[in-house]
PDB file of C-alpha atoms in Angstrom:
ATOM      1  CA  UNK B 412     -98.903  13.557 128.065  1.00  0.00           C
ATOM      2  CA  UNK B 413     -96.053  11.123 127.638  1.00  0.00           C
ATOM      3  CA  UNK B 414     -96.934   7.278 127.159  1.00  0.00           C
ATOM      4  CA  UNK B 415     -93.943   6.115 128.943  1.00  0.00           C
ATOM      5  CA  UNK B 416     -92.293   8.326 131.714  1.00  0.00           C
ATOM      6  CA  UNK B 417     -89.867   7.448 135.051  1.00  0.00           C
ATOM      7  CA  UNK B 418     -89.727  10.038 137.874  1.00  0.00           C
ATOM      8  CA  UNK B 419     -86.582   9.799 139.819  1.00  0.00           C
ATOM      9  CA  UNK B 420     -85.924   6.304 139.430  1.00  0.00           C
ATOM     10  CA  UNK B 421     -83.031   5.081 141.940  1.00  0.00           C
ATOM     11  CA  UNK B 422     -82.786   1.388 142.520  1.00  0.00           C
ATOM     12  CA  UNK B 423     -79.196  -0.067 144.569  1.00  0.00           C
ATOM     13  CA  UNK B 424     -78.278  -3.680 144.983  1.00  0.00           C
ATOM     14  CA  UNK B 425     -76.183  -5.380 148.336  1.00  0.00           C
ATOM     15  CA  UNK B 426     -75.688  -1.413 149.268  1.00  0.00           C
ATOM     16  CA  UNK B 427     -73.927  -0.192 145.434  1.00  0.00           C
ATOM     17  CA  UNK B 428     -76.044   2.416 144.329  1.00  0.00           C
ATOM     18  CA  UNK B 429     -76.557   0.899 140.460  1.00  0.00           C
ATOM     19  CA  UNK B 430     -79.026   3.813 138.788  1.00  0.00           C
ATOM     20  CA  UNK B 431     -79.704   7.396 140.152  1.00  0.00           C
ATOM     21  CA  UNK B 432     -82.440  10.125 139.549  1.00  0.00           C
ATOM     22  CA  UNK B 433     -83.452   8.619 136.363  1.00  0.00           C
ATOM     23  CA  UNK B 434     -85.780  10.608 134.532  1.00  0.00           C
ATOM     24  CA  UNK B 435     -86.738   9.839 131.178  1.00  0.00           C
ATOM     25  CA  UNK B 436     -90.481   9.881 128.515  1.00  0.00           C
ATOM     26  CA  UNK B 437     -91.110   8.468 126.006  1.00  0.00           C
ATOM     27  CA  UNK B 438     -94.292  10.188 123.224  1.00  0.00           C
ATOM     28  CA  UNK B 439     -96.861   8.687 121.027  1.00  0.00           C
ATOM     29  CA  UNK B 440     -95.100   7.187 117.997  1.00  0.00           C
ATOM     30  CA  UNK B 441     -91.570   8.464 118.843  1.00  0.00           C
ATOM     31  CA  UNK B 442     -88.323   5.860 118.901  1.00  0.00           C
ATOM     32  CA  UNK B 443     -86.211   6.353 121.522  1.00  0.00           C
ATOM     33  CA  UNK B 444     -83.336   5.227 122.547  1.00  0.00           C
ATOM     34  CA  UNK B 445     -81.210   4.534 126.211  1.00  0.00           C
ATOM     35  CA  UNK B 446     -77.227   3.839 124.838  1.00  0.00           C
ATOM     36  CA  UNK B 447     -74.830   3.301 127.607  1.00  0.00           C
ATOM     37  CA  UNK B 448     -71.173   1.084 128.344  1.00  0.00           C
ATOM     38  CA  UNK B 449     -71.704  -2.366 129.827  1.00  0.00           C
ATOM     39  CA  UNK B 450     -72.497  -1.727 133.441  1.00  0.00           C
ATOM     40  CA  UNK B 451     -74.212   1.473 133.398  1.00  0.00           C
ATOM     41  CA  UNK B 452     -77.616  -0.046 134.338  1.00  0.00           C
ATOM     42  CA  UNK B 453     -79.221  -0.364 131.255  1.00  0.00           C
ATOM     43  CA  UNK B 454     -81.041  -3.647 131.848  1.00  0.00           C
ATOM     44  CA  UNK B 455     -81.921  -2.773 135.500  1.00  0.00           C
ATOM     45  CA  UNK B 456     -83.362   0.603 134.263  1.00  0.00           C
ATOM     46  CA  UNK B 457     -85.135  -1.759 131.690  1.00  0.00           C
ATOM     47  CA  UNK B 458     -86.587  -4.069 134.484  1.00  0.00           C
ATOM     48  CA  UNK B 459     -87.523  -1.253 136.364  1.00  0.00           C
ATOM     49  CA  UNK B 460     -89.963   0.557 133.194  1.00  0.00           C
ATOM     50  CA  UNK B 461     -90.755  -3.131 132.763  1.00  0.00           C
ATOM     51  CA  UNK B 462     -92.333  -4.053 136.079  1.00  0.00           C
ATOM     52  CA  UNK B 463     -90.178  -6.944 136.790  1.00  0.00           C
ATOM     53  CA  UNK B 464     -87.952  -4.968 139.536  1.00  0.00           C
ATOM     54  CA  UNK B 465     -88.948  -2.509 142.032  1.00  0.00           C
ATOM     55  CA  UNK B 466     -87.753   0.796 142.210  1.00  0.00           C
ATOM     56  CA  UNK B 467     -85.403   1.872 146.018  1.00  0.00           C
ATOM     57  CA  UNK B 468     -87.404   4.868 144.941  1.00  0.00           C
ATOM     58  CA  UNK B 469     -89.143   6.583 142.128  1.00  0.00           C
ATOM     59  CA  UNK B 470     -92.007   5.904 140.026  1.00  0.00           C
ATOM     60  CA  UNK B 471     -92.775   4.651 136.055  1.00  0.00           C
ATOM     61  CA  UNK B 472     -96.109   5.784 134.742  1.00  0.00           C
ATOM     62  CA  UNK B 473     -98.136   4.924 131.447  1.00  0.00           C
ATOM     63  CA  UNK B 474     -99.557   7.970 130.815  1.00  0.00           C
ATOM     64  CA  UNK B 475    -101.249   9.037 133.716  1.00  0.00           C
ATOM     65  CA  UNK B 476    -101.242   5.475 135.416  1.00  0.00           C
ATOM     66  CA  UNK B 477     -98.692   4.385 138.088  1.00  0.00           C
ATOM     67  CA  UNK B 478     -97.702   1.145 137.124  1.00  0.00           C
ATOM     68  CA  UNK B 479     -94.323   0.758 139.344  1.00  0.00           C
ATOM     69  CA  UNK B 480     -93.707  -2.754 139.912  1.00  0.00           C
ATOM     70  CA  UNK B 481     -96.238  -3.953 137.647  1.00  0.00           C
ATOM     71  CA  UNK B 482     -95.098  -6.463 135.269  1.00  0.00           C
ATOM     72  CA  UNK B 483     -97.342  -6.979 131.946  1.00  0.00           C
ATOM     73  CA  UNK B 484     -98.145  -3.613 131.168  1.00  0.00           C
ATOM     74  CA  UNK B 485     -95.384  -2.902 128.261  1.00  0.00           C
ATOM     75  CA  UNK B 486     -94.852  -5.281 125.911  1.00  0.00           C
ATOM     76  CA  UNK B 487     -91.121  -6.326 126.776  1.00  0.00           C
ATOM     77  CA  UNK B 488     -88.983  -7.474 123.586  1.00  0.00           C
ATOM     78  CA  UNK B 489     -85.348  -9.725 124.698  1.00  0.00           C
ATOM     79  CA  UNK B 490     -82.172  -9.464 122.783  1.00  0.00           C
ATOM     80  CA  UNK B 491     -83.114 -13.073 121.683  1.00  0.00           C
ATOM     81  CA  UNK B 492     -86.310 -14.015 119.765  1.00  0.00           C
ATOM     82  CA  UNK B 493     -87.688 -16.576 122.415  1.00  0.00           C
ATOM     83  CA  UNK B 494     -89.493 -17.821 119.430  1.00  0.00           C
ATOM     84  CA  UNK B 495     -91.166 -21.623 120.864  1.00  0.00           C
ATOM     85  CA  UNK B 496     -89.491 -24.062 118.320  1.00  0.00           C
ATOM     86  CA  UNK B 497     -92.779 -26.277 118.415  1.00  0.00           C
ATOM     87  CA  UNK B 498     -95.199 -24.251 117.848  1.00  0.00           C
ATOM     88  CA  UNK B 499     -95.481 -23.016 114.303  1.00  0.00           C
ATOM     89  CA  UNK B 500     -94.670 -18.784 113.548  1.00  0.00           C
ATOM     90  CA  UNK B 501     -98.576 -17.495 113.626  1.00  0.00           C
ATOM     91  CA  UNK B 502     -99.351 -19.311 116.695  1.00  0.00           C
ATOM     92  CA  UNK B 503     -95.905 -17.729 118.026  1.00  0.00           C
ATOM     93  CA  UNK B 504     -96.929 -14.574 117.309  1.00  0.00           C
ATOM     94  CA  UNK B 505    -100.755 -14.745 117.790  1.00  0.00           C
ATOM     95  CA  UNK B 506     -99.713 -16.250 121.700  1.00  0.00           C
ATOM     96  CA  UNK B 507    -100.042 -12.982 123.703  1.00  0.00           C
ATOM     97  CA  UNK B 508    -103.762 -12.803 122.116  1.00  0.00           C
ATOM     98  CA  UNK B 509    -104.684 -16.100 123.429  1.00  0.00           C
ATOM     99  CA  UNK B 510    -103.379 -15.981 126.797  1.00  0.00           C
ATOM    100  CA  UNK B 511    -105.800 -13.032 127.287  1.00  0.00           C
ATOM    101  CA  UNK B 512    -108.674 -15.488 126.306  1.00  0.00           C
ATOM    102  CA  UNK B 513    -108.869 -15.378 122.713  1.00  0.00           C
ATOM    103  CA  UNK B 514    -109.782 -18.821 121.360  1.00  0.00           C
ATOM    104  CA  UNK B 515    -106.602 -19.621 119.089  1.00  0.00           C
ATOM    105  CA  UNK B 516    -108.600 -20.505 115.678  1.00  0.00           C
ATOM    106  CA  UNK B 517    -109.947 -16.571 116.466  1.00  0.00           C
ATOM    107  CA  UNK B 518    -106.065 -15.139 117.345  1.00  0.00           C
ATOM    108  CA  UNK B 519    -104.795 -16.956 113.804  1.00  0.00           C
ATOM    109  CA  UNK B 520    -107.492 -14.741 111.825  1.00  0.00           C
ATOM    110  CA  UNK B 521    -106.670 -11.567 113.927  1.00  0.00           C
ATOM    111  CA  UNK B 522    -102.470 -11.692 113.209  1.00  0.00           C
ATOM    112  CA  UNK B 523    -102.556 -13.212 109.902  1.00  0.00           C
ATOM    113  CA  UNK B 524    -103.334 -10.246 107.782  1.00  0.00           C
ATOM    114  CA  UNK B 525    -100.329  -8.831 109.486  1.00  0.00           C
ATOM    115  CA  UNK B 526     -98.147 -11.284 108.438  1.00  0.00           C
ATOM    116  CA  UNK B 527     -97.568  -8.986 104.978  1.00  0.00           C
ATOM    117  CA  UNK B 528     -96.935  -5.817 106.480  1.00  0.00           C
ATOM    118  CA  UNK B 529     -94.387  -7.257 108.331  1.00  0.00           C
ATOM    119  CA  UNK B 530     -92.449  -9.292 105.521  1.00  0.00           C
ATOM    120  CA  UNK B 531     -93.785 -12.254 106.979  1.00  0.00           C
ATOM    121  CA  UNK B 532     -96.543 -13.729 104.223  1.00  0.00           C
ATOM    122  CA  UNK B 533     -96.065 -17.122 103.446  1.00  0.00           C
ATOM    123  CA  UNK B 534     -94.622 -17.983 106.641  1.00  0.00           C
ATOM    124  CA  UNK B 535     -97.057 -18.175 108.953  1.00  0.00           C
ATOM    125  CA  UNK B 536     -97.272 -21.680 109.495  1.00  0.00           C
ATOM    126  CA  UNK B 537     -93.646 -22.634 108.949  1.00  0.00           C
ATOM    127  CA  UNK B 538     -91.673 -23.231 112.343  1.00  0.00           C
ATOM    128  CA  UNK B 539     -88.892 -21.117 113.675  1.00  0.00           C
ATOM    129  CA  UNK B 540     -86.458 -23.333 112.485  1.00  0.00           C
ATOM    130  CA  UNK B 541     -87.306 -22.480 109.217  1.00  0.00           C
ATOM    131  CA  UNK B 542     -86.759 -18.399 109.321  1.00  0.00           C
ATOM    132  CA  UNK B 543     -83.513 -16.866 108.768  1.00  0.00           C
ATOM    133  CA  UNK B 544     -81.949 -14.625 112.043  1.00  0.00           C
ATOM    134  CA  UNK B 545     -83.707 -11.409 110.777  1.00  0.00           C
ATOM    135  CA  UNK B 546     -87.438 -13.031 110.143  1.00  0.00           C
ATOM    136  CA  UNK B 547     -86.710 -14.303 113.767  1.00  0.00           C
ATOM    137  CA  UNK B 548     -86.560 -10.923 114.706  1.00  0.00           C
ATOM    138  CA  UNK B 549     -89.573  -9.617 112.563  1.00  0.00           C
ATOM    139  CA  UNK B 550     -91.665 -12.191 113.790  1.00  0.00           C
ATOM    140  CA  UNK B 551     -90.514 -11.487 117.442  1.00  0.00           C
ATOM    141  CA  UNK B 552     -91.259  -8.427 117.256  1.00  0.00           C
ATOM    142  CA  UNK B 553     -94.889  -8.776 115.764  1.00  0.00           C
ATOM    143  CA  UNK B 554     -95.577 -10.831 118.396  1.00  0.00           C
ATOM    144  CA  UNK B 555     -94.304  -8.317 120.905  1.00  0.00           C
ATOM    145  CA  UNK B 556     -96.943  -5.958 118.703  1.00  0.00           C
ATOM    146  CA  UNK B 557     -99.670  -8.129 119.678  1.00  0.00           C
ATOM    147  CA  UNK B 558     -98.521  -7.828 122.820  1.00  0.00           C
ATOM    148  CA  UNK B 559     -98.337  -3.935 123.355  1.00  0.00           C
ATOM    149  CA  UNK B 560    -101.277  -1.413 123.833  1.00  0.00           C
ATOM    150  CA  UNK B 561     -99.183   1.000 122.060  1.00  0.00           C
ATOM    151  CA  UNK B 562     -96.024   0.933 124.054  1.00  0.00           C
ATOM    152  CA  UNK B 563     -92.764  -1.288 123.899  1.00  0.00           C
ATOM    153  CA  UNK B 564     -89.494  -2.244 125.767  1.00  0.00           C
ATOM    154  CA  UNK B 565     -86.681  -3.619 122.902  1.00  0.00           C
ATOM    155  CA  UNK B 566     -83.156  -4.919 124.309  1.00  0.00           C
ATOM    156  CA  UNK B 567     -80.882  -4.794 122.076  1.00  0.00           C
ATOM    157  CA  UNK B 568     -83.434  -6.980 119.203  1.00  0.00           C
ATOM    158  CA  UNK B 569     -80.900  -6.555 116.652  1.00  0.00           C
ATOM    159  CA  UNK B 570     -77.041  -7.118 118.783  1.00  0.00           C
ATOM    160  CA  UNK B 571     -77.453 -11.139 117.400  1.00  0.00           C
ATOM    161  CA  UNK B 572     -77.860 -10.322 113.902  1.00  0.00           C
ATOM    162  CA  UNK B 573     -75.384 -10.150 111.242  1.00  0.00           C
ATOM    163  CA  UNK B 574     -73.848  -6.441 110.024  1.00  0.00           C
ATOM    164  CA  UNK B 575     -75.863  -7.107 106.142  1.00  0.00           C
ATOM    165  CA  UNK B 576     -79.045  -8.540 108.161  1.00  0.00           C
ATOM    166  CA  UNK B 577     -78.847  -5.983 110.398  1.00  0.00           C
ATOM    167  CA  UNK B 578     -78.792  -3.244 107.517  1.00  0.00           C
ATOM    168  CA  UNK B 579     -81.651  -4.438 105.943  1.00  0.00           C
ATOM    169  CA  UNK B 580     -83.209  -5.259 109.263  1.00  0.00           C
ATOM    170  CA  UNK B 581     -82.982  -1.099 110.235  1.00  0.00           C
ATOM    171  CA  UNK B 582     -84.418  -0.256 106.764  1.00  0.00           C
ATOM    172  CA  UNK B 583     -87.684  -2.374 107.422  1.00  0.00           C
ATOM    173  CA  UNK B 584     -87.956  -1.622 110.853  1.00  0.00           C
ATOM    174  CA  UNK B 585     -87.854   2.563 110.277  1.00  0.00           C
ATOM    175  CA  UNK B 586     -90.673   1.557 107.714  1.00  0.00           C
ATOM    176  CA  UNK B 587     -92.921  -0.152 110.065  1.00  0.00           C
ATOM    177  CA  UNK B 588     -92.412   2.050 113.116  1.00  0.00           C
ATOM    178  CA  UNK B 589     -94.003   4.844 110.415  1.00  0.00           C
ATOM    179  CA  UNK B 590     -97.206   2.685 109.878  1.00  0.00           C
ATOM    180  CA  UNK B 591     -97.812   0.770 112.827  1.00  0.00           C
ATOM    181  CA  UNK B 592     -96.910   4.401 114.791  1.00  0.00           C
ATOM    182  CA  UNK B 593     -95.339   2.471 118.469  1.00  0.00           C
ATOM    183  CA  UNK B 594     -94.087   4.301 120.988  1.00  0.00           C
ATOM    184  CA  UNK B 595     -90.781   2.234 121.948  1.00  0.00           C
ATOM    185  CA  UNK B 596     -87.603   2.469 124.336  1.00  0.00           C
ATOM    186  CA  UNK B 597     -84.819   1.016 122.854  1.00  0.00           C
ATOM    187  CA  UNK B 598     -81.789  -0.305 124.611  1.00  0.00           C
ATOM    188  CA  UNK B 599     -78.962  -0.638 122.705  1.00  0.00           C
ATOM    189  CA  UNK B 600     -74.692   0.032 122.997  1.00  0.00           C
ATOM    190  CA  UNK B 601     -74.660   0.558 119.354  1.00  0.00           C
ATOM    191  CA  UNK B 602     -74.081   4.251 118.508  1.00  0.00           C
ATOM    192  CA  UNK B 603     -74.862   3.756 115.180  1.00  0.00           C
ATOM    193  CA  UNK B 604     -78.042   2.355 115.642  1.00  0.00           C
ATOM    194  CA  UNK B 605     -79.289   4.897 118.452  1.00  0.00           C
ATOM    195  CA  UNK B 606     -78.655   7.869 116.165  1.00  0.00           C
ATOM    196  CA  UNK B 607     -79.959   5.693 112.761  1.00  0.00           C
ATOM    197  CA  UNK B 608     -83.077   4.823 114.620  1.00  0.00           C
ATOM    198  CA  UNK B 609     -84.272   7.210 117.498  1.00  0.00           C
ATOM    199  CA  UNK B 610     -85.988  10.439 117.381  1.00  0.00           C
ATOM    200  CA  UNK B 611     -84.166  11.053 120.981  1.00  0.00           C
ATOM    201  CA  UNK B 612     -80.975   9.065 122.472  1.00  0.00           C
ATOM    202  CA  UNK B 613     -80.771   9.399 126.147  1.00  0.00           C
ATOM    203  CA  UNK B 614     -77.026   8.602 127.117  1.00  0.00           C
ATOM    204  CA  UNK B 615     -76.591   6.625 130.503  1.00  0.00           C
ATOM    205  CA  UNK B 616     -73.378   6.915 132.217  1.00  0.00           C
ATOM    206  CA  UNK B 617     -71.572   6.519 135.258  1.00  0.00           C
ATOM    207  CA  UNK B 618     -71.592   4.553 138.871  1.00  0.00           C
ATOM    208  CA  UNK B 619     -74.446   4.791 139.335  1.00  0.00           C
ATOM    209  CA  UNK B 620     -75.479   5.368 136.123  1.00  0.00           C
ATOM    210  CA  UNK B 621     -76.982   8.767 135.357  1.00  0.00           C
ATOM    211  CA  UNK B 622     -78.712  10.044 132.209  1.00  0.00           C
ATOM    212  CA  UNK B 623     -75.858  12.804 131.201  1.00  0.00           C
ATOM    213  CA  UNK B 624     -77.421  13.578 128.062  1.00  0.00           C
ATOM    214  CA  UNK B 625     -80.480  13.404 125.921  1.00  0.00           C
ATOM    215  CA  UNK B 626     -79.838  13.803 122.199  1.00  0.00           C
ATOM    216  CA  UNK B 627     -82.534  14.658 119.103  1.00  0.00           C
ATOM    217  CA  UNK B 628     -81.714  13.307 115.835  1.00  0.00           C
ATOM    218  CA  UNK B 629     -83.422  16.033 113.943  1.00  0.00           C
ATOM    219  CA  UNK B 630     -83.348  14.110 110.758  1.00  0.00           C
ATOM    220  CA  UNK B 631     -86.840  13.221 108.800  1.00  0.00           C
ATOM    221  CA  UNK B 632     -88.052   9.800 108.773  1.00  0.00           C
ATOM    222  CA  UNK B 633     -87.978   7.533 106.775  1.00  0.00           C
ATOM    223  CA  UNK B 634     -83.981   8.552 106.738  1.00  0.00           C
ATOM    224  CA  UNK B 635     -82.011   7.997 103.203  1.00  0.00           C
ATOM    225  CA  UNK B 636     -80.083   5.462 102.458  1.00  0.00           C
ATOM    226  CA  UNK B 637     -76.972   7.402 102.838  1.00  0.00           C
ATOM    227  CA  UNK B 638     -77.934   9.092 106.225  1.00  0.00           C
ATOM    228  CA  UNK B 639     -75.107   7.365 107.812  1.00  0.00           C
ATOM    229  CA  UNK B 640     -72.332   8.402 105.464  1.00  0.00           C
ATOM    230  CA  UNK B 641     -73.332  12.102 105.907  1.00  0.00           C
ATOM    231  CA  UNK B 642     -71.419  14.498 107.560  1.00  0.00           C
ATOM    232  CA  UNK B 643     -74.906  15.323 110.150  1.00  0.00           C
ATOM    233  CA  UNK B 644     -74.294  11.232 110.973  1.00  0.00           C
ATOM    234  CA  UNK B 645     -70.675  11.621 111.523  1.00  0.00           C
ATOM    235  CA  UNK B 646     -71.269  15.066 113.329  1.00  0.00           C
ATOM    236  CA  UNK B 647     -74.077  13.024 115.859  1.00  0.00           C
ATOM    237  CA  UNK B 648     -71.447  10.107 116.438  1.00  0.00           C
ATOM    238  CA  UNK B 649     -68.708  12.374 117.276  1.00  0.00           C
ATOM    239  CA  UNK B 650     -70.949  13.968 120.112  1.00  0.00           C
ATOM    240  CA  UNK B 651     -72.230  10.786 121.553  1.00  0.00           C
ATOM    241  CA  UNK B 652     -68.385   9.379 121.855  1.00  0.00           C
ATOM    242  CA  UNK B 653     -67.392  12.787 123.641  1.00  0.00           C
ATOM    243  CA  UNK B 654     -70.485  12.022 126.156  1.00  0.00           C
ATOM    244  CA  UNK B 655     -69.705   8.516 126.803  1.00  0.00           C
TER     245      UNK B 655
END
């Protein structure tokens, strides 16, 4: 059973039909990504799976639970960190814990051990200020970890980064999707990035946007170093362009 699947999503705004028969799952552990133009519907696709829009007509499930227009139940990553500048990085990260109850003393002792798995150790009770752009992002997305029963919603996490900090932010991330095993939809326009980081790319196209094409990346994880100077990298890029 997928974790994450729509069933004929179509959703129109002031009568312009914006997405149309969307259809797309996501499985246990698997990376996969939506890549699309500007325009295409992306985000309202996004808001959709996310609970924070209803659907014209269609439905989004977690696993075998209907959760259309039902905000809260996928962790939901933004393009920027939202990281709160006066509260220190643990109590950042250990916030989704303690606004479901936890007494904070209690959520600091639950995320801290994962504050080294994450490349975060020794940082835990610096403030946000005090990261660089791609610990932002690590610590954003631990947090959005906490967050998650499993499942996650990430738009675009890594379009504000640098191209070196976004390098070595792809490396680390490929490593902890392995161990931490998080079934995640990733919204991106970066080709190079869908086919680096997915399992599957789903390619969304058209007005209304459509899903024209969904993609495997039948390359073993953790990918080498030189995956994307390889002629299989080259041959996956050249088919995306010609779909877009």
């Amino acid at each position: 059973m997928s974790l994450i699947r729509t069933e004929s999503i179509n959703k129109s705004y002031s009568g312009r039909k914006i997405i149309e028969d969307i259809n797309i799952h996501v499985e246990k552990g698997e990376i996969v990504s939506l890549l699309g133009v500007s325009g295409a519907g992306k985000t309202t696709l996004f808001h959709i799976i996310a609970g924070l829009t209803e659907p014209d007509s269609g439905r989004v499930f977690l696993e075998d639970e209907d959760i259309t227009s039902r905000p809260g139940k996928i962790a939901y990553m933004l393009q920027k960190d939202l990281l709160m500048d006066h509260k220190k990085v643990i109590d950042n990260v250990a916030l989704p814990l303690v606004l479901r109850g936890m007494k904070k003393e209690d959520a600091r002792n639950h995320v801290n051990p994962l504050f080294e798995q994450f490349g975060l150790e020794g940082y835990q009770y610096k403030y946000p200020a005090q990261l660089s752009g791609g610990m932002k992002q690590r610590a954003a997305l631990l947090r959005t970890y906490m967050a998650s029963s499993g499942t996650a919603l990430l738009d675009e996490p890594f379009s504000a980064l640098d191209t070196i900090t976004k390098e070595g932010i792809h490396r680390w991330y490929l490593g902890i999707m392995e161990e931490i095993q998080l079934a995640t939809l990733l919204v991106t326009h970066d080709i190079d990035e869908a086919i680096l980081l997915s399992d599957r790319v789903y390619i969304l196209k058209g007005n209304p946007g459509r899903i024209v094409a969904e993609i495997e990346i039948e390359e073993e994880k953790p990918r080498s170093s030189d995956f994307q100077l390889s002629e299989k990298f080259l041959k996956y890029k050249r088919h995306i362009l010609s779909m877009l």
